[in-house]
Coordinates of C-alpha atoms in Angstrom, one line a residue:
X1 CA 91.0 -10.3 -22.5
X2 CA 87.9 -13.0 -21.7
X3 CA 87.0 -13.8 -18.2
X4 CA 85.2 -16.5 -16.8
X5 CA 84.2 -17.5 -13.0
X6 CA 83.7 -21.1 -11.7
X7 CA 82.6 -22.6 -8.2
X8 CA 84.7 -22.5 -5.2
X9 CA 82.0 -22.4 -2.6
X10 CA 82.3 -18.7 -2.1
X11 CA 78.9 -16.3 -3.4
X12 CA 81.3 -14.5 -5.9
X13 CA 83.6 -17.7 -7.0
X14 CA 87.0 -17.8 -8.2
X15 CA 87.9 -15.9 -11.6
X16 CA 89.7 -17.3 -14.2
X17 CA 91.2 -15.8 -17.7
X18 CA 90.0 -17.6 -20.7
X19 CA 91.4 -18.4 -24.1
X20 CA 90.4 -16.9 -27.4
X21 CA 88.6 -20.2 -28.1
X22 CA 86.9 -20.9 -25.0
X23 CA 88.9 -24.1 -24.3
X24 CA 91.1 -23.1 -21.6
X25 CA 91.6 -21.6 -18.2
X26 CA 93.6 -20.3 -16.0
X27 CA 92.7 -18.6 -12.1
X28 CA 94.1 -15.1 -12.4
X29 CA 97.1 -14.2 -10.3
X30 CA 96.7 -10.7 -9.6
X31 CA 92.7 -11.1 -8.3
X32 CA 90.3 -13.6 -6.9
X33 CA 87.2 -12.0 -8.0
X34 CA 85.5 -10.1 -11.1
X35 CA 84.8 -7.7 -8.9
X36 CA 87.9 -7.0 -7.8
X37 CA 89.6 -6.9 -10.8
X38 CA 87.0 -4.4 -11.7
X39 CA 87.4 -2.1 -9.0
X40 CA 91.3 -2.4 -9.2
X41 CA 91.3 -2.1 -13.0
X42 CA 94.2 0.4 -13.9
X43 CA 96.6 -1.6 -11.5
X44 CA 95.7 -5.2 -12.3
X45 CA 94.9 -4.6 -16.0
X46 CA 98.4 -5.0 -17.4
X47 CA 99.3 -8.1 -15.1
X48 CA 96.0 -10.0 -16.3
X49 CA 96.9 -9.1 -20.2
X50 CA 100.1 -11.1 -19.6
X51 CA 98.6 -13.5 -18.4
X52 CA 96.1 -13.9 -21.4
X53 CA 99.1 -13.5 -23.5
X54 CA 100.9 -16.3 -21.9
X55 CA 97.2 -18.9 -21.8
X56 CA 97.1 -17.9 -25.6
X57 CA 100.5 -18.8 -26.6
X58 CA 100.0 -22.2 -24.6
X59 CA 102.4 -21.4 -21.8
X60 CA 100.3 -21.0 -19.2
X61 CA 101.7 -24.8 -16.8
X62 CA 98.6 -24.5 -14.4
X63 CA 95.7 -23.9 -17.2
X64 CA 92.9 -26.5 -17.4
X65 CA 89.9 -27.4 -19.7
X66 CA 87.2 -24.9 -19.8
X67 CA 84.0 -26.2 -18.5
X68 CA 81.4 -23.4 -19.5
X69 CA 78.7 -25.7 -18.4
X70 CA 80.4 -25.8 -15.0
X71 CA 80.7 -21.8 -15.0
X72 CA 78.9 -19.3 -12.7
X73 CA 77.7 -15.8 -14.3
X74 CA 81.1 -13.7 -14.8
X75 CA 79.9 -11.2 -12.1
X76 CA 78.0 -13.0 -9.8
X77 CA 77.0 -10.0 -7.8
X78 CA 76.9 -6.6 -9.0
X79 CA 76.7 -3.2 -7.3
X80 CA 74.0 -2.3 -10.0
X81 CA 71.6 -3.9 -13.0
X82 CA 70.3 -1.1 -14.9
X83 CA 68.2 -2.1 -18.0
X84 CA 67.5 -0.3 -21.0
X85 CA 65.2 -0.8 -23.8
X86 CA 66.9 0.4 -26.2
X87 CA 65.6 -1.0 -29.9
X88 CA 63.0 1.6 -31.3
X89 CA 61.8 -1.4 -33.2
X90 CA 60.6 -3.4 -30.0
X91 CA 59.2 -1.0 -28.3
X92 CA 56.6 0.4 -31.0
X93 CA 56.0 -3.1 -32.1
X94 CA 55.0 -3.7 -28.4
X95 CA 53.1 -0.3 -27.8
X96 CA 51.2 -0.8 -31.2
X97 CA 50.0 -4.2 -30.5
X98 CA 49.1 -3.9 -27.0
X99 CA 48.1 -0.3 -27.2
X100 CA 50.4 1.1 -24.7
X101 CA 51.7 4.7 -24.4
X102 CA 54.6 5.9 -26.8
X103 CA 57.1 5.6 -24.7
X104 CA 59.4 5.3 -27.1
X105 CA 58.9 8.7 -28.3
X106 CA 59.7 11.0 -25.1
X107 CA 63.2 11.6 -26.1
X108 CA 65.2 10.0 -23.3
X109 CA 66.5 6.2 -23.2
X110 CA 64.0 4.1 -20.7
X111 CA 65.6 2.2 -18.0
X112 CA 64.6 0.2 -14.9
X113 CA 66.8 -0.9 -11.9
X114 CA 66.7 -4.8 -11.8
X115 CA 67.8 -7.3 -9.3
X116 CA 71.7 -7.3 -9.1
X117 CA 72.0 -9.6 -6.1
X118 CA 72.7 -12.8 -8.3
X119 CA 73.1 -13.3 -11.5
X120 CA 72.1 -16.9 -12.4
X121 CA 74.5 -19.2 -14.4
X122 CA 74.5 -20.1 -17.9
X123 CA 73.4 -23.6 -17.2
X124 CA 71.6 -23.0 -13.6
X125 CA 67.8 -24.1 -13.8
X126 CA 65.9 -20.7 -13.8
X127 CA 62.6 -21.1 -10.6
X128 CA 59.7 -19.4 -11.2
X129 CA 56.7 -19.3 -8.9
X130 CA 53.9 -20.1 -11.7
X131 CA 53.2 -20.8 -15.4
X132 CA 50.4 -18.2 -15.3
X133 CA 53.0 -15.7 -14.7
X134 CA 53.3 -15.8 -18.7
X135 CA 57.2 -16.9 -18.4
X136 CA 59.3 -14.9 -20.9
X137 CA 63.1 -14.7 -21.9
X138 CA 64.7 -11.5 -23.2
X139 CA 68.1 -11.9 -24.9
X140 CA 70.3 -8.6 -24.6
X141 CA 73.8 -7.6 -24.4
X142 CA 74.9 -5.5 -21.6
X143 CA 78.1 -4.0 -20.9
X144 CA 80.3 -3.7 -17.2
X145 CA 81.5 -0.5 -15.7
X146 CA 84.3 1.2 -14.6
X147 CA 83.9 3.6 -12.1
X148 CA 81.7 6.7 -13.4
X149 CA 81.5 10.0 -11.8
X150 CA 78.2 11.7 -11.8
X151 CA 77.3 14.2 -14.7
X152 CA 79.7 12.5 -17.2
X153 CA 79.3 13.0 -20.6
X154 CA 78.0 10.1 -23.5
X155 CA 81.7 11.1 -25.1
X156 CA 83.4 11.0 -22.1
X157 CA 81.5 7.5 -21.0
X158 CA 82.6 5.6 -24.0
X159 CA 85.7 4.7 -22.3
X160 CA 84.1 3.5 -19.3
X161 CA 83.3 0.0 -20.5
X162 CA 85.2 -2.8 -19.3
X163 CA 83.6 -5.4 -20.1
X164 CA 80.5 -6.8 -22.5
X165 CA 78.7 -9.9 -21.4
X166 CA 75.4 -11.4 -22.9
X167 CA 72.1 -11.5 -21.0
X168 CA 69.1 -13.2 -20.6
X169 CA 66.6 -10.9 -18.8
X170 CA 63.6 -12.9 -17.6
X171 CA 60.1 -11.4 -17.5
X172 CA 56.7 -12.3 -16.0
X173 CA 54.8 -10.7 -18.8
X174 CA 51.4 -11.2 -16.8
X175 CA 52.7 -8.8 -14.2
X176 CA 54.4 -6.4 -15.9
X177 CA 51.2 -4.6 -17.1
X178 CA 49.8 -4.8 -13.4
X179 CA 53.3 -3.3 -11.9
X180 CA 53.7 -0.5 -14.6
X181 CA 50.4 0.9 -13.9
X182 CA 50.8 1.9 -10.4
X183 CA 53.3 4.3 -11.5
X184 CA 55.6 2.7 -9.3
X185 CA 58.1 0.6 -11.1
X186 CA 58.5 -3.0 -11.8
X187 CA 59.7 -5.8 -8.8
X188 CA 57.6 -9.1 -9.0
X189 CA 57.9 -9.4 -12.6
X190 CA 61.7 -9.1 -13.0
X191 CA 63.5 -11.7 -11.4
X192 CA 67.2 -12.9 -11.6
X193 CA 68.8 -12.4 -14.6
X194 CA 71.0 -14.8 -16.4
X195 CA 75.1 -14.4 -17.8
X196 CA 76.5 -16.7 -20.7
X197 CA 79.7 -18.0 -19.0
X198 CA 82.3 -15.5 -20.4
X199 CA 83.0 -11.9 -20.1
X200 CA 85.5 -10.3 -22.7
X201 CA 86.8 -7.2 -23.1
X202 CA 85.6 -4.9 -26.1
X203 CA 89.0 -5.6 -28.2
X204 CA 87.5 -9.5 -28.2
X205 CA 85.0 -8.4 -30.6
X206 CA 87.3 -6.6 -33.3
X207 CA 85.1 -4.4 -35.9
X208 CA 81.8 -5.7 -34.4
X209 CA 82.3 -3.5 -31.3
X210 CA 80.8 -0.4 -33.2
X211 CA 79.4 2.4 -32.1
X212 CA 79.6 1.2 -28.4
X213 CA 77.2 -1.2 -29.7
X214 CA 77.6 -5.0 -30.8
X215 CA 77.1 -5.5 -34.2
X216 CA 76.5 -9.6 -34.2
X217 CA 73.7 -11.6 -33.8
X218 CA 72.1 -12.9 -31.1
X219 CA 70.8 -16.9 -32.1
X220 CA 67.9 -18.0 -30.1
X221 CA 65.9 -21.1 -29.9
X222 CA 63.5 -22.4 -27.8
X223 CA 63.7 -26.5 -27.1
X224 CA 65.7 -26.8 -29.7
X225 CA 63.5 -24.8 -32.5
X226 CA 65.2 -22.0 -34.2
X227 CA 63.2 -18.4 -32.8
X228 CA 65.4 -15.3 -33.7
X229 CA 68.8 -14.0 -34.7
X230 CA 68.2 -10.3 -34.3
X231 CA 71.4 -8.1 -34.4
X232 CA 72.5 -5.7 -31.7
X233 CA 73.3 -2.7 -33.4
X234 CA 70.0 -1.6 -34.0
X235 CA 70.4 0.4 -30.5
X236 CA 68.5 3.8 -31.0
X237 CA 71.4 4.8 -28.4
X238 CA 74.6 3.5 -27.8
X239 CA 75.8 2.0 -24.4
X240 CA 77.6 5.2 -24.0
X241 CA 74.5 6.8 -23.9
X242 CA 73.1 4.6 -21.9
X243 CA 76.0 5.1 -19.1
X244 CA 75.4 8.4 -18.9
X245 CA 72.0 8.9 -18.6
X246 CA 72.5 6.6 -15.8
X247 CA 75.3 8.4 -14.2
X248 CA 73.0 12.0 -14.8
X249 CA 72.5 12.0 -11.2
X250 CA 75.2 9.4 -9.2
X251 CA 78.1 7.9 -9.6
X252 CA 78.4 4.5 -10.9
X253 CA 80.5 2.2 -9.0
X254 CA 82.8 0.0 -10.9
X255 CA 81.0 -3.2 -11.5
X256 CA 77.6 -1.5 -12.4
X257 CA 76.0 -3.5 -15.1
X258 CA 73.9 -2.1 -17.9
X259 CA 71.6 -3.8 -20.8
X260 CA 70.7 -2.8 -23.7
X261 CA 66.7 -4.2 -23.4
X262 CA 65.7 -6.8 -25.8
X263 CA 67.9 -7.2 -29.2
X264 CA 65.4 -6.1 -32.1
X265 CA 65.2 -5.4 -35.4
X266 CA 63.1 -3.5 -37.8
X267 CA 62.9 -6.6 -40.3
X268 CA 61.7 -8.6 -37.3
X269 CA 59.9 -10.9 -39.9
X270 CA 62.9 -12.1 -41.3
X271 CA 65.6 -12.6 -38.5
X272 CA 62.8 -13.4 -36.0
X273 CA 62.9 -11.9 -32.0
X274 CA 64.8 -12.8 -29.2
X275 CA 61.2 -12.7 -26.5
X276 CA 58.0 -14.0 -27.1
X277 CA 55.9 -11.3 -25.9
X278 CA 57.3 -9.3 -29.1
X279 CA 56.2 -12.7 -31.7
X280 CA 53.2 -12.5 -30.2
X281 CA 52.7 -8.4 -30.8
X282 CA 53.9 -9.7 -34.6
X283 CA 50.9 -12.1 -34.7
X284 CA 48.4 -9.8 -33.0
X285 CA 49.4 -7.4 -35.7
X286 CA 49.0 -9.3 -38.5
X287 CA 45.7 -11.4 -37.9
X288 CA 44.1 -10.0 -34.4
X289 CA 45.5 -13.3 -31.8
X290 CA 48.4 -14.3 -30.3
X291 CA 49.4 -18.0 -30.8
X292 CA 52.9 -18.3 -29.5
X293 CA 52.7 -19.7 -26.0
X294 CA 54.7 -18.2 -23.5
X295 CA 56.8 -21.2 -21.4
X296 CA 55.9 -23.8 -19.8
X297 CA 57.8 -25.6 -17.1
X298 CA 60.8 -28.2 -18.5
X299 CA 60.8 -25.7 -21.8
X300 CA 64.5 -25.2 -22.2
X301 CA 65.8 -21.6 -23.9
X302 CA 68.9 -21.2 -25.4
X303 CA 71.2 -17.7 -26.5
X304 CA 74.7 -17.8 -27.9
X305 CA 76.5 -14.9 -30.2
X306 CA 79.1 -15.7 -32.6
X307 CA 81.7 -13.9 -34.6
X308 CA 81.1 -14.0 -38.1
X309 CA 83.7 -16.8 -39.2
X310 CA 81.7 -18.7 -36.3
X311 CA 84.3 -18.5 -33.9
X312 CA 83.0 -18.5 -29.9
X313 CA 82.5 -15.1 -28.1
X314 CA 80.5 -15.4 -24.5
X315 CA 79.4 -18.9 -24.6
X316 CA 76.0 -20.3 -25.1
X317 CA 73.1 -19.8 -22.3
X318 CA 71.1 -23.1 -22.0
X319 CA 68.4 -22.9 -19.5
X320 CA 65.5 -25.0 -18.2
X321 CA 62.5 -23.2 -16.8
X322 CA 61.2 -25.1 -13.6
X323 CA 58.8 -24.2 -10.8
X324 CA 60.0 -23.0 -7.4
X325 CA 61.2 -26.0 -5.3
X326 CA 59.5 -25.2 -2.1
X327 CA 55.7 -24.3 -3.9

């Protein structure tokens, strides 16, 4: 199934089912919001699946054209946003270039808790306080879980993924090292994330959902120029393992969002990157000097993942960097 949330004046919007080509949508009959669907999944999923089949068969009389640029984030508000750093090539490159402590060699996933009170919509302008904070994007995949009891092992967590989403995890790179040196975690350097318009159940990915990973490339461009297309399967641990890591000492409520971290591949010079910091790290490693600038106000970032036959999946994130209006 594919889901999108359209605005209706409420912070959680109105949940819709979206057809497989992302061309038509219909309001869900069983529930009004995605969080409600996640919290009552076992009861409502059969009803939603029936409605989804009718939509794809062209039998939904109340369907409308799906306008992705009007969509909110599929899950506008979540109980938790837990973001990992699950691509070793990214971590190792950053550690080498910026002479950071080798955190990826600790034998445990890296994960922090970020802002979850609101995810930005896919075309919503993204405001920042200052260009001097070194504004950066981070292209990721993420999963939205059902309820997970504390202490579940990774194997049993393989069935905890309800939906897969595409995320832009904005970062302020100037502030990151300052906050990390305090030993008390990240706050100012991690503003709100953005989600692509469509969330989908793993079966919509077909063979590309493999080992609890997304075996597809994420195409990233800045101001219309190609920036990278790394593949999501290169995670050192799968989403099932990240879910188990997060649930070690707490229950996870339905609607918990867990991110992969910046998608990165070992052959980064060929496939490019999903964030500016990684490209700058490559430049430092090669020449001793970073030449790619961070983002400026007015810049546009686009991210999209498609199937091998070019069929649409999550839709695109297309956002402009803007200054905070009240500054």
